XYZ file of C-alpha atoms in Angstrom:
451
model
C 134.067 89.548 97.859
C 133.208 87.116 100.625
C 135.041 84.389 102.517
C 133.956 80.926 101.344
C 134.108 77.558 103.100
C 132.806 74.991 100.581
C 133.680 74.108 96.982
C 130.134 75.036 95.941
C 130.524 78.515 97.449
C 133.910 78.905 95.772
C 132.477 77.865 92.412
C 129.705 80.439 92.838
C 132.121 83.237 93.707
C 134.513 82.171 90.927
C 131.709 82.399 88.357
C 130.484 85.680 89.874
C 133.914 87.189 89.274
C 134.684 85.361 86.016
C 131.578 85.806 83.872
C 131.587 89.625 83.798
C 135.349 89.616 83.124
C 134.826 87.117 80.292
C 132.062 89.213 78.747
C 134.269 92.296 79.146
C 137.280 90.653 77.491
C 135.205 89.224 74.653
C 133.714 92.665 74.053
C 137.199 94.236 74.060
C 138.385 91.562 71.667
C 135.306 92.162 69.544
C 136.406 95.771 69.131
C 139.685 94.566 67.591
C 137.754 91.929 65.630
C 135.461 94.537 64.076
C 138.420 96.823 63.344
C 140.060 93.987 61.407
C 136.855 92.613 59.897
C 135.467 95.937 58.708
C 138.852 97.057 57.369
C 139.065 93.772 55.451
C 135.645 94.365 53.939
C 136.884 97.760 52.740
C 139.932 96.261 51.009
C 142.835 93.829 51.316
C 145.397 96.665 51.569
C 143.427 98.169 54.451
C 143.287 94.773 56.198
C 147.053 94.359 55.795
C 147.745 97.954 56.895
C 145.611 97.622 60.013
C 147.265 94.218 60.646
C 150.748 95.750 60.574
C 149.681 98.747 62.671
C 147.977 96.504 65.209
C 151.018 94.221 65.371
C 153.184 97.197 66.330
C 150.667 98.728 68.754
C 149.278 95.718 70.636
C 152.568 94.573 72.276
C 153.232 98.126 73.467
C 149.679 98.572 74.706
C 149.367 95.214 76.452
C 152.867 95.270 77.925
C 152.487 98.739 79.424
C 148.901 98.007 80.483
C 150.304 94.948 82.268
C 152.553 97.221 84.327
C 149.532 99.296 85.335
C 147.549 96.125 86.111
C 149.937 95.597 89.017
C 147.358 97.634 90.938
C 145.020 94.588 90.942
C 146.941 92.315 93.373
C 147.910 95.357 95.476
C 144.276 96.420 95.970
C 143.149 92.788 96.456
C 145.687 92.340 99.244
C 144.663 95.652 100.851
C 140.998 94.635 100.846
C 141.812 91.112 102.088
C 143.855 92.539 104.988
C 141.161 95.179 105.737
C 143.340 98.197 104.874
C 140.607 99.878 102.825
C 141.779 103.390 103.717
C 144.951 102.909 101.616
C 143.141 102.057 98.359
C 142.469 105.635 97.173
C 146.133 106.612 97.379
C 147.258 103.485 95.510
C 144.793 104.169 92.695
C 145.956 107.778 92.412
C 149.566 106.647 92.181
C 148.491 104.321 89.376
C 146.943 107.285 87.543
C 150.168 109.276 87.924
C 152.129 106.346 86.534
C 149.684 105.986 83.620
C 150.278 109.643 82.666
C 154.050 109.152 82.729
C 153.751 106.019 80.599
C 151.431 107.764 78.118
C 153.794 110.687 77.574
C 156.750 108.339 77.034
C 154.804 106.303 74.470
C 153.711 109.397 72.555
C 157.219 110.874 72.434
C 159.103 107.665 71.613
C 156.413 106.457 69.215
C 156.534 109.732 67.298
C 160.204 109.148 66.534
C 160.011 105.398 65.935
C 156.985 104.807 63.685
C 158.436 105.932 60.358
C 161.835 104.167 60.688
C 160.181 100.889 61.723
C 157.689 100.941 58.844
C 160.402 101.920 56.346
C 162.520 98.991 57.533
C 159.692 96.560 56.707
C 159.663 97.409 52.960
C 155.876 97.272 52.702
C 153.748 98.076 49.688
C 153.338 101.884 49.638
C 149.567 101.673 50.197
C 149.923 99.288 53.154
C 152.724 101.462 54.606
C 150.590 104.614 54.505
C 147.540 102.929 56.030
C 149.600 101.457 58.887
C 151.285 104.806 59.620
C 148.085 106.828 59.682
C 146.249 104.124 61.663
C 148.897 104.389 64.411
C 148.811 108.164 64.285
C 145.050 108.169 64.737
C 145.014 105.712 67.635
C 147.690 107.707 69.493
C 145.066 110.322 70.418
C 143.489 107.731 72.714
C 146.617 106.602 74.572
C 146.162 108.791 77.680
C 142.555 107.702 78.382
C 143.338 104.067 77.535
C 146.090 103.760 80.147
C 144.067 105.769 82.650
C 141.134 103.416 82.156
C 143.430 100.425 82.686
C 144.216 101.665 86.211
C 140.591 102.430 87.044
C 139.353 99.115 85.696
C 142.042 97.198 87.611
C 140.809 98.800 90.819
C 137.176 98.068 89.971
C 137.949 94.405 89.304
C 140.159 94.042 92.396
C 137.159 95.043 94.503
C 135.162 92.212 92.925
C 132.953 94.657 91.006
C 133.613 93.030 87.643
C 130.056 93.706 86.479
C 130.858 97.422 86.433
C 133.738 96.817 83.999
C 131.389 94.670 81.918
C 128.805 97.456 81.807
C 131.375 100.013 80.628
C 132.744 97.739 77.915
C 129.296 96.773 76.645
C 128.686 100.480 76.082
C 132.036 100.819 74.290
C 131.419 98.038 71.763
C 128.461 99.585 69.883
C 130.157 102.991 70.061
C 133.277 101.600 68.377
C 131.394 99.571 65.761
C 129.159 102.532 64.959
C 132.132 104.834 64.530
C 133.832 102.220 62.318
C 130.733 102.123 60.145
C 130.809 105.894 59.765
C 134.554 106.472 59.415
C 135.801 103.405 57.511
C 133.092 103.457 54.855
C 132.192 107.156 54.924
C 128.493 106.654 55.633
C 126.079 109.501 56.434
C 128.459 112.130 55.107
C 131.451 111.238 57.275
C 134.905 111.050 55.660
C 135.718 107.711 53.951
C 138.976 106.846 55.763
C 139.250 103.097 55.177
C 141.474 101.275 57.664
C 142.627 104.587 59.173
C 139.038 105.172 60.294
C 139.362 102.165 62.607
C 142.178 103.969 64.427
C 140.129 107.151 64.786
C 137.142 105.147 66.076
C 139.288 103.336 68.664
C 140.778 106.599 69.979
C 137.330 108.140 70.469
C 136.104 104.963 72.158
C 139.009 105.044 74.645
C 137.942 108.519 75.753
C 134.329 107.407 76.144
C 135.106 104.429 78.404
C 137.583 106.398 80.537
C 135.100 109.182 81.225
C 132.308 106.716 82.049
C 134.619 104.815 84.430
C 135.623 108.029 86.221
C 131.974 109.006 86.659
C 130.983 105.618 88.079
C 133.938 105.313 90.446
C 133.302 108.826 91.784
C 129.551 108.576 92.289
C 128.679 104.939 93.076
C 129.369 102.413 95.835
C 131.560 100.713 96.942
C 134.021 103.133 95.319
C 132.425 106.226 96.843
C 133.022 104.988 100.421
C 136.690 104.355 99.580
C 136.916 108.056 98.625
C 138.675 107.338 95.346
C 139.438 110.604 93.499
C 137.855 112.620 96.351
C 141.217 113.797 97.644
C 144.365 114.894 95.874
C 147.407 112.698 96.395
C 150.798 113.934 95.244
C 153.200 111.611 93.506
C 154.636 109.096 95.982
C 157.847 107.514 94.759
C 157.577 104.695 97.319
C 154.048 103.771 96.173
C 155.000 103.937 92.496
C 158.067 101.818 93.266
C 155.813 99.159 94.853
C 153.520 99.249 91.833
C 156.460 98.926 89.450
C 157.939 96.070 91.507
C 154.818 94.011 90.846
C 153.670 95.567 87.569
C 156.922 95.500 85.579
C 157.301 91.680 85.664
C 153.602 91.336 84.779
C 154.011 93.802 81.927
C 157.110 92.072 80.590
C 155.397 88.668 80.745
C 152.460 89.991 78.740
C 154.783 91.856 76.368
C 156.927 88.788 75.657
C 153.851 86.756 74.751
C 152.020 89.346 72.657
C 155.203 90.675 71.035
C 156.212 87.245 69.754
C 152.946 87.075 67.788
C 153.557 90.564 66.441
C 157.165 89.671 65.594
C 155.890 86.747 63.550
C 153.507 89.041 61.687
C 156.330 91.489 60.982
C 158.669 88.703 59.822
C 155.919 87.487 57.524
C 155.975 90.835 55.721
C 158.295 89.124 53.210
C 155.301 87.058 52.076
C 152.564 88.458 49.833
C 149.713 90.646 51.023
C 147.187 87.782 50.886
C 149.295 85.666 53.263
C 149.741 88.590 55.686
C 145.994 89.261 55.663
C 145.112 85.581 56.205
C 147.649 85.216 59.022
C 146.322 88.300 60.798
C 142.714 87.164 60.445
C 143.541 83.760 61.971
C 145.517 85.367 64.802
C 142.640 87.744 65.417
C 140.118 84.923 65.864
C 142.537 82.891 67.995
C 142.993 86.015 70.133
C 139.225 86.161 70.602
C 139.269 82.578 71.922
C 142.222 83.532 74.129
C 139.860 85.796 76.055
C 138.610 82.692 77.901
C 141.913 81.727 79.614
C 142.808 85.415 79.978
C 139.556 86.081 81.847
C 140.185 83.103 84.094
C 143.716 84.433 84.672
C 142.386 87.827 85.780
C 139.759 86.208 88.022
C 142.369 84.022 89.707
C 144.616 87.027 90.379
C 141.730 88.695 92.229
C 140.583 85.609 94.162
C 144.011 84.203 95.023
C 145.195 87.692 95.985
C 142.181 88.149 98.275
C 142.603 84.749 99.950
C 146.387 84.928 100.318
C 146.100 88.498 101.637
C 143.734 87.122 104.284
C 146.091 84.217 105.089
C 143.685 81.533 103.774
C 146.219 79.624 101.665
C 144.187 76.427 101.364
C 141.363 78.424 99.781
C 143.826 80.066 97.405
C 145.029 76.629 96.237
C 141.474 75.425 95.708
C 140.696 78.424 93.517
C 143.858 77.787 91.465
C 142.901 74.160 90.768
C 139.335 75.168 89.896
C 140.445 77.911 87.508
C 143.172 76.032 85.643
C 140.951 72.954 85.301
C 138.101 75.041 83.889
C 140.412 76.679 81.340
C 141.800 73.325 80.183
C 138.300 71.890 79.681
C 137.060 74.928 77.770
C 140.136 74.864 75.516
C 139.091 71.427 74.279
C 135.654 72.800 73.388
C 137.140 75.754 71.484
C 139.450 73.311 69.668
C 136.343 71.588 68.317
C 135.050 74.956 67.073
C 138.268 75.561 65.135
C 138.318 72.007 63.775
C 134.755 71.774 62.515
C 133.789 75.394 61.801
C 137.052 76.763 60.394
C 135.577 77.526 56.970
C 132.711 79.552 58.460
C 135.113 81.449 60.716
C 137.369 82.278 57.771
C 134.385 83.614 55.845
C 133.836 86.246 58.523
C 137.077 87.975 57.559
C 137.081 88.000 53.775
C 135.021 87.345 50.675
C 138.052 86.263 48.624
C 138.352 82.434 48.202
C 142.171 82.482 48.312
C 142.228 84.392 51.593
C 139.508 82.176 53.120
C 141.466 79.012 52.262
C 144.662 80.338 53.872
C 142.836 81.486 57.009
C 141.317 78.031 57.405
C 144.755 76.389 57.252
C 146.211 78.765 59.833
C 143.292 78.055 62.200
C 144.224 74.352 62.336
C 147.575 75.315 63.862
C 145.792 77.655 66.288
C 144.138 74.603 67.887
C 147.419 73.489 69.423
C 148.729 76.732 70.844
C 145.386 77.756 72.358
C 145.431 74.531 74.405
C 148.845 75.523 75.801
C 147.498 79.000 76.535
C 144.715 77.425 78.593
C 147.336 76.127 81.032
C 149.956 78.892 80.935
C 147.717 81.956 81.210
C 145.614 80.990 84.274
C 148.778 79.743 85.963
C 150.275 83.213 85.578
C 147.112 84.641 87.140
C 147.560 82.451 90.220
C 151.228 83.417 90.546
C 150.295 87.115 90.356
C 147.771 86.549 93.140
C 150.643 85.272 95.284
C 152.719 88.299 94.153
C 155.207 85.816 92.666
C 155.827 87.642 89.402
C 159.556 87.703 88.613
C 160.115 84.053 87.548
C 157.135 84.154 85.171
C 158.576 86.862 82.940
C 161.918 85.006 82.744
C 160.065 81.832 81.754
C 158.045 83.697 79.124
C 161.160 85.284 77.640
C 162.981 81.945 77.330
C 159.978 80.001 76.030
C 158.804 82.539 73.463
C 161.934 84.386 72.352
C 164.826 81.972 72.967
C 162.959 78.857 71.818
C 159.673 79.599 70.013
C 160.600 82.427 67.640
C 163.974 80.984 66.498
C 162.352 77.589 65.845
C 159.648 79.302 63.796
C 162.177 81.343 61.824
C 164.300 78.293 60.991
C 161.281 76.272 59.859
C 159.825 79.144 57.818
C 163.141 79.995 56.167
C 164.870 76.654 55.672
C 162.006 74.197 55.193
C 159.108 73.814 52.793
C 156.627 74.852 55.512
C 156.922 78.538 54.623
C 154.598 80.750 56.694
C 153.272 77.732 58.608
C 156.736 77.255 60.122
C 156.218 80.336 62.281
C 153.040 78.817 63.720
C 154.851 75.614 64.627
C 157.439 77.749 66.417
C 154.655 79.470 68.357
C 153.198 76.109 69.358
C 156.606 74.936 70.589
C 157.262 78.049 72.668
C 153.790 78.166 74.205
C 153.912 74.477 75.131
C 157.274 74.795 76.882
C 156.104 77.963 78.647
C 153.005 76.186 79.984
C 155.076 73.343 81.457
C 157.594 75.663 83.133
C 154.935 77.990 84.589
C 152.981 75.074 86.009
C 156.175 73.748 87.613
C 156.779 77.166 89.180
C 153.259 77.247 90.628
C 153.699 73.810 92.211
C 156.917 75.021 93.843
C 155.294 78.215 95.168
C 152.344 76.380 96.668
C 154.602 73.805 98.315
C 156.541 76.655 99.906
C 153.363 78.041 101.471
C 152.092 74.736 102.898
C 154.248 74.698 106.043
C 153.109 78.270 106.840
C 149.464 77.222 106.713
C 150.054 74.162 108.838
């Protein structure tokens, strides 16, 4: 990354960082999209089973990955303050932490899966598919969390095109394995929705090994001597990573888990409603990759500028990023409004399911606009290393306000399943306002220091 002096230069560097991250996130989302889509084409029970399994797995994955992503602002600050020689040790500590996290997930998940699924009182077929899907994907947990650390380092160095390259390899690998393992083509076992879990686990290993090879053999990683020396576990370094990563992880967990909680609460509705809800959430999650990518870009750029003491530049990047996300959210709203029927047709061939998906997508218009403000704002705050207030805000907005409102509307009004979506809209809107207020306060605090 380079120091910039004009808005035009900043826009160029912002796009240079953003576009590969956006392509990467869309490709990662496409992997989940094809898991859901191809399972749905196999059967409605498989779509519902994968939906339930994904709803249990995604909050755990994203929340714990968020903790490991704390390496991004740490490395950005080290590079901005020209302490390059400390990067290799920080990355190694992240790898140690990822191994600890992986083992904990495998052990605790092994005990928890069956009781949680039994509690949900699912159809036997859906229950079995969800259980075996989670069992299959567990074989990829260690490489997935390891890759999260490596990718966070790659992105923090501004080398977002490398992450894009790795992910663009992963997408056809995952889709190809889905084709073989879900449908049993070319003599492979016909596993249905469970095959999507097996395909994802194999794909996680592929991207982790490719990332390790690139970071070991290519510049600028080679000159930083990443993975060229053994570093023992450093409790002080891991403590620093946890200090930044835990609030980030909780913020991400609170947001993703509330969507999963809604899906789990909706298990009292019929299988068609569950499948339609999950399909709509899946497409909305694909659109969410836009503000999420801007969020990740702003963490890198604001972290670099604030680490160098250029606070005016950091503020300019924040305005540019949040404004871009808000504008793009209006464009994606038009997609949902005018092409909802075509989008719904991507997920199912059944008219009843398509109609329900289309209705859910109308509600998605409103909460994705709130996401366009809240998510990039969190990215800016992470760049400033101001992470603790954000996870408190997310908890209050999503769990104290949003989910209870949704439950009351879904249970005690005629809205039914749509009540949960109105609750989500309420929580996300309040979260966006509070996070933006926090950012204004943080930037005002830094102004006297710059002057």
